[in-house]
Amino acid sequence: MKMLLNPARYRLESSPVPDQQQEEDEILGEVSIPDPELLIKHPLHNRWALWYFKNDKTKDWHANLKVVTAFDTVEDFWALYNHVLPASKIAPGCDYSLFKDGIQPMWEDERNKRGGRWLINLNKRQRNMELDSFWLETLLCLIGEAFEEQSDDVCGAVVNIRNKGDKLSIWTHDATRNEATMRVGRTLKDRLNIPRDITIGFQAHSDTMTKAGSTAKNRFVV
Amino acid sequence: MSGLSPNEKKMSGSATNIPIRRVVLNDPSAMPADYSTTPGGTLFSTTPGGTRIIYDRAFLMQCRNSPLTKSPPPNLPRIPGVTCPEEKAAPQENGHGRPPAPQKPPQNKNENGDEPQFEMDI
């Protein structure tokens, strides 16, 4: 089931295969076109949407939430990522979310409401040091399906930019799937290179919703 | 896709090579018009019991500077503070040119070695 994709390679060829560069020069003469490999977009397993939540207190929560763009190829992901501000540069109170297309980045969504999140709390210093690389790594895990079989358990990820400390979380679909949840957490911790002695916790959205404070109890830790 | 339990998957695990087809083109006009299509059809990977397209970190990073990533998505909305710098005041009022004060130089943009954010390159 697990399979790293070795992207298929196609190139323009005439029948025998001599030196490729020379051959292309012959075929194409003065016209130089880039390696076709560079012009082929690589499809993602899922279509994803990047969301932006703006902290505008004069507006309703839902009105502050906007889709930036959806994409379903590796190249379209980078075209978007390369042209939006990194997480560390958006205003405090704002969020980025990346969710599978069709899932809204909110607890109430049908695919989220029984789920929960692996939560990583960052201190103030980490905004400059680690936030952007953590967020990018998380995005790459999502679009590359790094959770393998558990990728279907994953709905998306959120980064909350907050003055009191930024938060990064991966949201899953079903908080009662113990084994799958644990595997997602281990993969995340591993990919973000979080030291062994630091634990991260998983909270069910239902617990977070009913809790008045900001700390729901951890259902799991890794 | 992943309807199978892990056990079932293991049992169906007789290894099969990814089918590879080489397509010979003699003329650039034989290239598909659509960037997302490969000559002769698109076949990326097939796994027993289903297909999941998995990309490792190295491959994804390698695509970062592909020519196809140099322009923003065509439908990228203009969201100040996200897809363009935050603006303090509306930049162009009728009858007035730009505000005299030059915009604040973008701070720390290249500090971490990233590419400039809003470069366009056609």
GROMACS .gro file of C-alpha atoms in nm, chain A residues 1 3-5 7 10-14 28 36 38-45 52 68-69 74-75 78-85 90 96 136-137 140 143-145 148-149 151-152 191, chain B residues 1-2 9 18 21-26 28 31 35 38-39 44-45 47 51-57 59-61 63-64 66 68-73 76-77 79 81-83 117-119:
model
   92
    1MET     CA    1   0.000   0.000   0.000
    3MET     CA    2   0.457   0.357  -0.212
    4LEU     CA    3   0.685   0.642  -0.273
    5LEU     CA    4   0.613   0.796  -0.601
    7PRO     CA    5   0.757   1.041  -1.093
   10TYR     CA    6   0.891   1.142  -2.019
   11ARG     CA    7   1.108   1.324  -2.258
   12LEU     CA    8   1.116   1.406  -2.618
   13GLU     CA    9   1.314   1.148  -2.799
   14SER     CA   10   1.402   1.045  -3.147
   28LEU     CA   11   1.439   2.195  -3.162
   36PRO     CA   12   0.905   1.863  -2.026
   38LEU     CA   13   0.936   2.066  -1.555
   39LEU     CA   14   0.612   2.139  -1.735
   40ILE     CA   15   0.416   1.849  -1.599
   41LYS     CA   16   0.220   1.904  -1.285
   42HIS     CA   17   0.222   1.624  -1.033
   43PRO     CA   18  -0.125   1.537  -0.909
   44LEU     CA   19  -0.196   1.515  -0.538
   45HIS     CA   20  -0.400   1.239  -0.386
   52TYR     CA   21  -0.745   3.238   0.605
   68VAL     CA   22  -0.764   3.162  -0.034
   69THR     CA   23  -0.729   2.902  -0.308
   74VAL     CA   24   0.232   1.977  -0.621
   75GLU     CA   25   0.314   2.272  -0.845
   78TRP     CA   26   0.395   2.583  -0.441
   79ALA     CA   27   0.252   2.851  -0.668
   80LEU     CA   28   0.019   2.936  -0.384
   81TYR     CA   29   0.269   2.892  -0.102
   82ASN     CA   30   0.528   3.105  -0.279
   83HIS     CA   31   0.281   3.390  -0.310
   84VAL     CA   32   0.125   3.415   0.031
   85LEU     CA   33   0.289   3.551   0.344
   90ILE     CA   34   0.025   3.727   0.926
   96TYR     CA   35  -0.419   2.970   0.825
  136LEU     CA   36   0.551   2.407   0.596
  137GLU     CA   37   0.647   2.061   0.717
  140LEU     CA   38   0.403   1.879   0.312
  143ILE     CA   39  -0.035   1.704   0.060
  144GLY     CA   40   0.223   1.426   0.029
  145GLU     CA   41  -0.002   1.186   0.226
  148GLU     CA   42  -0.011   0.684   0.468
  149GLU     CA   43  -0.311   0.468   0.560
  151SER     CA   44  -0.415   0.994   0.579
  152ASP     CA   45  -0.784   0.923   0.545
  191ARG     CA   46   0.838   1.482   1.088
  223MET     CA   47  -0.861   0.326  -0.112
  224SER     CA   48  -0.803   0.240   0.247
  231LYS     CA   49  -0.349  -0.537   0.313
  240ILE     CA   50   0.480  -0.007  -1.117
  243ARG     CA   51   0.554   0.290  -2.034
  244ARG     CA   52   0.800   0.485  -2.240
  245VAL     CA   53   0.644   0.706  -2.498
  246VAL     CA   54   0.852   0.823  -2.787
  247LEU     CA   55   0.768   1.158  -2.933
  248ASN     CA   56   0.934   1.286  -3.244
  250PRO     CA   57   0.699   1.879  -2.974
  253MET     CA   58   0.299   1.697  -2.642
  257TYR     CA   59   0.040   2.055  -1.842
  260THR     CA   60   0.158   1.323  -1.985
  261PRO     CA   61   0.201   1.193  -2.338
  266PHE     CA   62   0.153   0.780  -1.180
  267SER     CA   63   0.129   0.481  -0.956
  269THR     CA   64  -0.080  -0.012  -0.569
  273THR     CA   65  -0.390   0.380  -0.514
  274ARG     CA   66  -0.254   0.646  -0.291
  275ILE     CA   67  -0.029   0.912  -0.430
  276ILE     CA   68   0.245   0.968  -0.177
  277TYR     CA   69   0.524   1.221  -0.220
  278ASP     CA   70   0.818   1.234   0.013
  279ARG     CA   71   0.957   1.555   0.149
  281PHE     CA   72   1.048   1.538  -0.393
  282LEU     CA   73   0.803   1.804  -0.281
  283MET     CA   74   1.087   2.041  -0.194
  285CYS     CA   75   0.931   2.102  -0.701
  286ARG     CA   76   0.937   2.427  -0.510
  288SER     CA   77   0.969   2.461  -1.077
  290LEU     CA   78   0.522   2.633  -1.283
  291THR     CA   79   0.538   2.776  -0.932
  292LYS     CA   80   0.672   3.120  -1.022
  293SER     CA   81   0.340   3.287  -1.088
  294PRO     CA   82   0.061   3.308  -0.834
  295PRO     CA   83  -0.248   3.097  -0.898
  298LEU     CA   84  -0.560   3.422  -0.618
  299PRO     CA   85  -0.776   3.676  -0.437
  301ILE     CA   86  -0.620   3.969   0.063
  303GLY     CA   87  -0.184   4.085   0.486
  304VAL     CA   88  -0.192   3.748   0.311
  305THR     CA   89  -0.154   3.769  -0.065
  339GLN     CA   90   0.716   3.676  -0.197
  340PHE     CA   91   0.561   3.854  -0.485
  341GLU     CA   92   0.797   3.796  -0.763
   0.00000   0.00000   0.00000
